[in-house]
PDB file of C-alpha atoms in Angstrom:
ATOM      1  CA  MET A   1       8.984 -10.136  24.439  1.00  0.00           C
ATOM      2  CA  THR A   2       7.832  -7.450  26.835  1.00  0.00           C
ATOM      3  CA  TYR A   3       5.814  -4.394  25.873  1.00  0.00           C
ATOM      4  CA  ASP A   4       4.864  -1.393  27.973  1.00  0.00           C
ATOM      5  CA  LYS A   5       1.075  -1.147  27.719  1.00  0.00           C
ATOM      6  CA  ALA A   6       1.041   2.663  28.031  1.00  0.00           C
ATOM      7  CA  LEU A   7       3.664   3.036  25.296  1.00  0.00           C
ATOM      8  CA  VAL A   8       1.826   0.649  22.934  1.00  0.00           C
ATOM      9  CA  ALA A   9      -1.490   2.450  23.562  1.00  0.00           C
ATOM     10  CA  ALA A  10       0.076   5.860  22.905  1.00  0.00           C
ATOM     11  CA  LYS A  11       1.671   4.622  19.672  1.00  0.00           C
ATOM     12  CA  LEU A  12      -1.624   3.117  18.498  1.00  0.00           C
ATOM     13  CA  ARG A  13      -3.539   6.335  19.160  1.00  0.00           C
ATOM     14  CA  ARG A  14      -0.932   8.477  17.410  1.00  0.00           C
ATOM     15  CA  TRP A  15      -0.757   6.156  14.377  1.00  0.00           C
ATOM     16  CA  GLU A  16      -4.556   6.024  14.122  1.00  0.00           C
ATOM     17  CA  LYS A  17      -4.775   9.816  14.105  1.00  0.00           C
ATOM     18  CA  TYR A  18      -2.045  10.062  11.498  1.00  0.00           C
ATOM     19  CA  LEU A  19      -3.442   7.372   9.186  1.00  0.00           C
ATOM     20  CA  ASN A  20      -6.967   8.754   9.346  1.00  0.00           C
ATOM     21  CA  ASN A  21      -5.645  12.111   8.084  1.00  0.00           C
ATOM     22  CA  TYR A  22      -3.126  10.695   5.592  1.00  0.00           C
ATOM     23  CA  ARG A  23      -3.874  10.937   1.860  1.00  0.00           C
ATOM     24  CA  LEU A  24      -1.969   9.909  -1.236  1.00  0.00           C
ATOM     25  CA  PRO A  25      -1.943  12.646  -3.892  1.00  0.00           C
ATOM     26  CA  MET A  26      -4.683  12.549  -6.518  1.00  0.00           C
ATOM     27  CA  TRP A  27      -3.581  12.358 -10.165  1.00  0.00           C
ATOM     28  CA  GLU A  28      -3.875  16.124 -10.698  1.00  0.00           C
ATOM     29  CA  ASP A  29      -1.629  16.793  -7.670  1.00  0.00           C
ATOM     30  CA  ILE A  30       1.289  14.749  -9.019  1.00  0.00           C
ATOM     31  CA  PRO A  31       3.933  16.880 -10.769  1.00  0.00           C
ATOM     32  CA  ASP A  32       4.221  16.388 -14.528  1.00  0.00           C
ATOM     33  CA  ILE A  33       7.335  18.430 -15.215  1.00  0.00           C
ATOM     34  CA  GLY A  34       9.949  15.725 -15.774  1.00  0.00           C
ATOM     35  CA  LEU A  35      11.905  14.950 -12.598  1.00  0.00           C
ATOM     36  CA  TYR A  36      15.278  13.270 -12.349  1.00  0.00           C
ATOM     37  CA  MET A  37      15.870  10.094 -10.310  1.00  0.00           C
ATOM     38  CA  GLU A  38      17.096  11.820  -7.135  1.00  0.00           C
ATOM     39  CA  GLN A  39      14.036  14.093  -7.147  1.00  0.00           C
ATOM     40  CA  ILE A  40      11.723  11.116  -7.681  1.00  0.00           C
ATOM     41  CA  VAL A  41      13.198   9.206  -4.728  1.00  0.00           C
ATOM     42  CA  THR A  42      12.742  12.261  -2.461  1.00  0.00           C
ATOM     43  CA  LEU A  43       9.195  12.857  -3.724  1.00  0.00           C
ATOM     44  CA  LEU A  44       8.133   9.229  -3.175  1.00  0.00           C
ATOM     45  CA  LYS A  45       9.535   9.158   0.340  1.00  0.00           C
ATOM     46  CA  GLY A  46       7.379  12.193   1.105  1.00  0.00           C
ATOM     47  CA  TYR A  47       4.254  10.710  -0.480  1.00  0.00           C
ATOM     48  CA  LEU A  48       4.700   7.400   1.383  1.00  0.00           C
ATOM     49  CA  ASP A  49       5.418   9.040   4.715  1.00  0.00           C
ATOM     50  CA  TYR A  50       3.110   6.706   6.640  1.00  0.00           C
ATOM     51  CA  LEU A  51       5.831   4.053   6.839  1.00  0.00           C
ATOM     52  CA  PRO A  52       7.627   4.010  10.203  1.00  0.00           C
ATOM     53  CA  PRO A  53      11.092   5.662  10.227  1.00  0.00           C
ATOM     54  CA  GLU A  54      12.700   2.294  11.048  1.00  0.00           C
ATOM     55  CA  LEU A  55      11.423   0.858   7.736  1.00  0.00           C
ATOM     56  CA  LYS A  56      12.349   3.974   5.734  1.00  0.00           C
ATOM     57  CA  GLU A  57      15.959   3.472   6.716  1.00  0.00           C
ATOM     58  CA  GLU A  58      15.928   0.168   4.835  1.00  0.00           C
ATOM     59  CA  GLN A  59      15.761   2.126   1.554  1.00  0.00           C
ATOM     60  CA  PHE A  60      12.388   0.799   0.412  1.00  0.00           C
ATOM     61  CA  ILE A  61      12.617   3.391  -2.389  1.00  0.00           C
ATOM     62  CA  SER A  62      15.938   3.775  -4.132  1.00  0.00           C
ATOM     63  CA  ALA A  63      17.309   4.436  -7.613  1.00  0.00           C
ATOM     64  CA  ALA A  64      18.280   0.766  -7.874  1.00  0.00           C
ATOM     65  CA  THR A  65      14.742  -0.487  -7.102  1.00  0.00           C
ATOM     66  CA  ILE A  66      13.171   1.961  -9.547  1.00  0.00           C
ATOM     67  CA  ASN A  67      15.612   0.947 -12.269  1.00  0.00           C
ATOM     68  CA  ASN A  68      14.720  -2.663 -11.502  1.00  0.00           C
ATOM     69  CA  TYR A  69      10.986  -1.948 -11.969  1.00  0.00           C
ATOM     70  CA  VAL A  70      11.733  -0.369 -15.371  1.00  0.00           C
ATOM     71  CA  ARG A  71      13.982  -3.279 -16.405  1.00  0.00           C
ATOM     72  CA  LYS A  72      11.300  -5.824 -15.415  1.00  0.00           C
ATOM     73  CA  LYS A  73       8.691  -3.775 -17.301  1.00  0.00           C
ATOM     74  CA  ILE A  74       6.553  -3.209 -14.218  1.00  0.00           C
ATOM     75  CA  MET A  75       6.406   0.480 -15.118  1.00  0.00           C
ATOM     76  CA  PRO A  76       7.200   2.574 -18.216  1.00  0.00           C
ATOM     77  CA  GLU A  77      10.735   3.723 -19.009  1.00  0.00           C
ATOM     78  CA  PRO A  78      11.676   7.322 -18.177  1.00  0.00           C
ATOM     79  CA  VAL A  79      11.756   9.795 -21.022  1.00  0.00           C
ATOM     80  CA  LYS A  80      15.365  10.984 -21.462  1.00  0.00           C
ATOM     81  CA  LYS A  81      16.035  10.121 -17.794  1.00  0.00           C
ATOM     82  CA  ARG A  82      13.040  12.174 -16.658  1.00  0.00           C
ATOM     83  CA  TYR A  83       9.991  10.868 -14.817  1.00  0.00           C
ATOM     84  CA  TYR A  84       6.533  12.299 -15.389  1.00  0.00           C
ATOM     85  CA  ARG A  85       3.104  11.905 -13.785  1.00  0.00           C
ATOM     86  CA  THR A  86       2.485   8.480 -15.326  1.00  0.00           C
ATOM     87  CA  HIS A  87       5.788   7.168 -13.924  1.00  0.00           C
ATOM     88  CA  ILE A  88       5.109   8.601 -10.478  1.00  0.00           C
ATOM     89  CA  ALA A  89       1.585   7.154 -10.387  1.00  0.00           C
ATOM     90  CA  TYR A  90       2.954   3.665 -11.168  1.00  0.00           C
ATOM     91  CA  LEU A  91       5.651   4.100  -8.519  1.00  0.00           C
ATOM     92  CA  ILE A  92       3.219   5.219  -5.802  1.00  0.00           C
ATOM     93  CA  MET A  93       1.029   2.183  -6.386  1.00  0.00           C
ATOM     94  CA  ILE A  94       3.956  -0.248  -6.662  1.00  0.00           C
ATOM     95  CA  CYS A  95       5.783   1.072  -3.591  1.00  0.00           C
ATOM     96  CA  SER A  96       2.673   1.119  -1.417  1.00  0.00           C
ATOM     97  CA  LEU A  97       1.687  -2.431  -2.445  1.00  0.00           C
ATOM     98  CA  LYS A  98       5.010  -4.249  -2.754  1.00  0.00           C
ATOM     99  CA  HIS A  99       5.151  -5.154   0.949  1.00  0.00           C
ATOM    100  CA  CYS A 100       1.938  -7.174   0.641  1.00  0.00           C
ATOM    101  CA  LEU A 101       1.831  -8.441  -2.968  1.00  0.00           C
ATOM    102  CA  SER A 102       4.306 -10.190  -5.220  1.00  0.00           C
ATOM    103  CA  ILE A 103       5.670  -8.390  -8.275  1.00  0.00           C
ATOM    104  CA  PRO A 104       3.816 -10.714 -10.721  1.00  0.00           C
ATOM    105  CA  THR A 105       0.578  -9.983  -8.844  1.00  0.00           C
ATOM    106  CA  LEU A 106       1.308  -6.260  -9.030  1.00  0.00           C
ATOM    107  CA  GLN A 107       1.808  -6.570 -12.786  1.00  0.00           C
ATOM    108  CA  THR A 108      -1.663  -8.117 -13.034  1.00  0.00           C
ATOM    109  CA  MET A 109      -3.218  -5.369 -10.915  1.00  0.00           C
ATOM    110  CA  ILE A 110      -1.460  -2.493 -12.652  1.00  0.00           C
ATOM    111  CA  PRO A 111      -0.798  -3.615 -16.204  1.00  0.00           C
ATOM    112  CA  MET A 112       1.576  -1.864 -18.585  1.00  0.00           C
ATOM    113  CA  GLY A 113       0.311  -0.283 -21.763  1.00  0.00           C
ATOM    114  CA  LEU A 114      -2.564   1.678 -20.264  1.00  0.00           C
ATOM    115  CA  SER A 115      -3.436   4.946 -21.929  1.00  0.00           C
ATOM    116  CA  GLU A 116      -2.929   8.055 -19.810  1.00  0.00           C
ATOM    117  CA  GLU A 117      -6.683   8.342 -19.274  1.00  0.00           C
ATOM    118  CA  GLU A 118      -6.943   4.686 -18.242  1.00  0.00           C
ATOM    119  CA  LEU A 119      -4.035   5.052 -15.837  1.00  0.00           C
ATOM    120  CA  ARG A 120      -5.565   8.219 -14.394  1.00  0.00           C
ATOM    121  CA  SER A 121      -8.792   6.344 -13.675  1.00  0.00           C
ATOM    122  CA  VAL A 122      -6.978   3.326 -12.161  1.00  0.00           C
ATOM    123  CA  TYR A 123      -4.743   5.561 -10.066  1.00  0.00           C
ATOM    124  CA  ASN A 124      -7.488   7.822  -8.703  1.00  0.00           C
ATOM    125  CA  SER A 125      -9.581   4.774  -7.845  1.00  0.00           C
ATOM    126  CA  TYR A 126      -6.571   3.313  -6.027  1.00  0.00           C
ATOM    127  CA  VAL A 127      -6.091   6.521  -4.017  1.00  0.00           C
ATOM    128  CA  VAL A 128      -9.738   6.510  -2.913  1.00  0.00           C
ATOM    129  CA  GLN A 129      -9.573   2.847  -1.891  1.00  0.00           C
ATOM    130  CA  HIS A 130      -6.245   3.403  -0.104  1.00  0.00           C
ATOM    131  CA  SER A 131      -7.846   6.118   2.020  1.00  0.00           C
ATOM    132  CA  LYS A 132     -10.942   4.042   2.818  1.00  0.00           C
ATOM    133  CA  ALA A 133      -8.805   1.026   3.677  1.00  0.00           C
ATOM    134  CA  ALA A 134      -6.626   3.076   6.036  1.00  0.00           C
ATOM    135  CA  VAL A 135      -9.673   4.252   7.984  1.00  0.00           C
ATOM    136  CA  TYR A 136     -11.158   0.736   8.028  1.00  0.00           C
ATOM    137  CA  PHE A 137      -7.837  -0.712   9.198  1.00  0.00           C
ATOM    138  CA  THR A 138      -7.418   1.780  12.061  1.00  0.00           C
ATOM    139  CA  ASN A 139     -10.999   1.097  13.183  1.00  0.00           C
ATOM    140  CA  GLN A 140     -10.319  -2.647  13.232  1.00  0.00           C
ATOM    141  CA  VAL A 141      -7.066  -2.169  15.135  1.00  0.00           C
ATOM    142  CA  ARG A 142      -8.866  -0.007  17.702  1.00  0.00           C
ATOM    143  CA  LEU A 143     -11.402  -2.787  18.262  1.00  0.00           C
ATOM    144  CA  ALA A 144      -8.746  -5.519  18.381  1.00  0.00           C
ATOM    145  CA  ALA A 145      -6.694  -3.462  20.844  1.00  0.00           C
ATOM    146  CA  ALA A 146      -9.638  -2.630  23.110  1.00  0.00           C
ATOM    147  CA  ASP A 147      -7.945  -4.106  26.204  1.00  0.00           C
ATOM    148  CA  ILE A 148      -4.726  -2.234  25.504  1.00  0.00           C
ATOM    149  CA  LEU A 149      -6.548   1.032  24.836  1.00  0.00           C
ATOM    150  CA  ASP A 150      -8.869   0.575  27.850  1.00  0.00           C
ATOM    151  CA  HIS A 151     -12.175   0.994  26.056  1.00  0.00           C
ATOM    152  CA  GLU A 152     -15.223  -1.217  26.119  1.00  0.00           C
ATOM    153  CA  GLU A 153     -16.042  -1.604  22.431  1.00  0.00           C
ATOM    154  CA  SER A 154     -14.190  -4.657  21.135  1.00  0.00           C
ATOM    155  CA  THR A 155     -14.297  -7.463  18.579  1.00  0.00           C
ATOM    156  CA  GLU A 156     -14.000 -11.257  18.699  1.00  0.00           C
ATOM    157  CA  LEU A 157     -10.332 -10.735  17.760  1.00  0.00           C
ATOM    158  CA  SER A 158      -9.720  -8.524  20.797  1.00  0.00           C
ATOM    159  CA  ALA A 159      -6.119  -9.009  21.969  1.00  0.00           C
ATOM    160  CA  GLU A 160      -5.188  -8.918  25.653  1.00  0.00           C
ATOM    161  CA  ASN A 161      -1.643  -7.789  24.970  1.00  0.00           C
ATOM    162  CA  ALA A 162       0.731  -6.499  22.286  1.00  0.00           C
ATOM    163  CA  GLU A 163       2.050 -10.001  21.516  1.00  0.00           C
ATOM    164  CA  ASP A 164      -1.458 -11.234  20.622  1.00  0.00           C
ATOM    165  CA  LEU A 165      -2.064  -8.115  18.570  1.00  0.00           C
ATOM    166  CA  ILE A 166       1.137  -8.702  16.573  1.00  0.00           C
ATOM    167  CA  ILE A 167       0.219 -12.337  15.904  1.00  0.00           C
ATOM    168  CA  ALA A 168      -3.291 -11.367  14.751  1.00  0.00           C
ATOM    169  CA  ALA A 169      -1.909  -8.628  12.489  1.00  0.00           C
ATOM    170  CA  ALA A 170       0.577 -11.027  10.861  1.00  0.00           C
ATOM    171  CA  VAL A 171      -2.064 -13.698  10.257  1.00  0.00           C
ATOM    172  CA  ILE A 172      -4.549 -11.171   8.862  1.00  0.00           C
ATOM    173  CA  SER A 173      -1.822  -9.841   6.556  1.00  0.00           C
ATOM    174  CA  GLY A 174      -1.273 -13.345   5.163  1.00  0.00           C
ATOM    175  CA  PHE A 175      -4.997 -13.942   4.660  1.00  0.00           C
ATOM    176  CA  SER A 176      -5.383 -10.516   3.015  1.00  0.00           C
ATOM    177  CA  ARG A 177      -2.629 -11.288   0.507  1.00  0.00           C
ATOM    178  CA  LEU A 178      -4.163 -14.657  -0.338  1.00  0.00           C
ATOM    179  CA  PHE A 179      -7.578 -13.053  -0.753  1.00  0.00           C
ATOM    180  CA  ALA A 180      -6.252 -10.385  -3.145  1.00  0.00           C
ATOM    181  CA  GLU A 181      -4.397 -12.979  -5.215  1.00  0.00           C
ATOM    182  CA  LYS A 182      -7.412 -15.313  -5.377  1.00  0.00           C
ATOM    183  CA  MET A 183      -9.647 -12.448  -6.504  1.00  0.00           C
ATOM    184  CA  LEU A 184      -7.175 -11.455  -9.226  1.00  0.00           C
ATOM    185  CA  LEU A 185      -7.196 -15.035 -10.544  1.00  0.00           C
ATOM    186  CA  LEU A 186     -10.965 -14.706 -11.194  1.00  0.00           C
ATOM    187  CA  ASP A 187     -10.441 -11.882 -13.697  1.00  0.00           C
ATOM    188  CA  GLY A 188     -12.238 -12.737 -16.939  1.00  0.00           C
ATOM    189  CA  LYS A 189     -13.390 -16.153 -15.692  1.00  0.00           C
ATOM    190  CA  THR A 190     -16.875 -17.533 -15.213  1.00  0.00           C
ATOM    191  CA  ILE A 191     -18.022 -20.908 -13.922  1.00  0.00           C
ATOM    192  CA  GLU A 192     -18.429 -21.940 -17.578  1.00  0.00           C
ATOM    193  CA  ASN A 193     -14.946 -20.937 -18.766  1.00  0.00           C
ATOM    194  CA  GLY A 194     -12.669 -22.006 -15.952  1.00  0.00           C
ATOM    195  CA  GLY A 195     -13.800 -20.605 -12.641  1.00  0.00           C
ATOM    196  CA  ASP A 196     -13.796 -23.752 -10.485  1.00  0.00           C
ATOM    197  CA  ILE A 197     -16.208 -23.809  -7.559  1.00  0.00           C
ATOM    198  CA  SER A 198     -15.972 -27.521  -6.916  1.00  0.00           C
ATOM    199  CA  LEU A 199     -13.077 -27.108  -4.491  1.00  0.00           C
ATOM    200  CA  ASP A 200     -13.474 -25.728  -1.003  1.00  0.00           C
ATOM    201  CA  ARG A 201     -10.315 -23.617  -1.243  1.00  0.00           C
TER     202      ARG A 201
END
């Protein structure tokens, strides 16, 4: 693989600027007027605009995938084929997490049967964390790509080239997924009732 350093640096700077300004809609900003499937797909593609165009072309949001989420009871059924704020909130969380977590893990994180007030609280908390995580992530990428971006501040993970940066990102992604899944497994457990600390992993 060969990468043009100037091109990679320009892309990193542009993506950092975009992600640091990107925000998912808060609960109150989500429409609650009853939208049909085609409108929902268009709305979600707009909300999740931070995905690169190359990935959007793979139809990460489609009527078929949404119907699948309903069938598998990952989200509530539409009301007379219309989707409201609760449906859209579930879909935003599912679609923004499905690239890094399995569907069973998502079901644990975002359980069905929440009241509207509970879902509002879960969703708004998710939006805040999403924003903080985006800023944290871009800061870490800037440090890891110090050599590519030609600045002095760096980290122990500092990559000398795009290939190393890609490898580091892929490995970190795997560790992050494992960490999230391990933390979810601790829900409701204590050392006394099943939380096992005797193992190193």
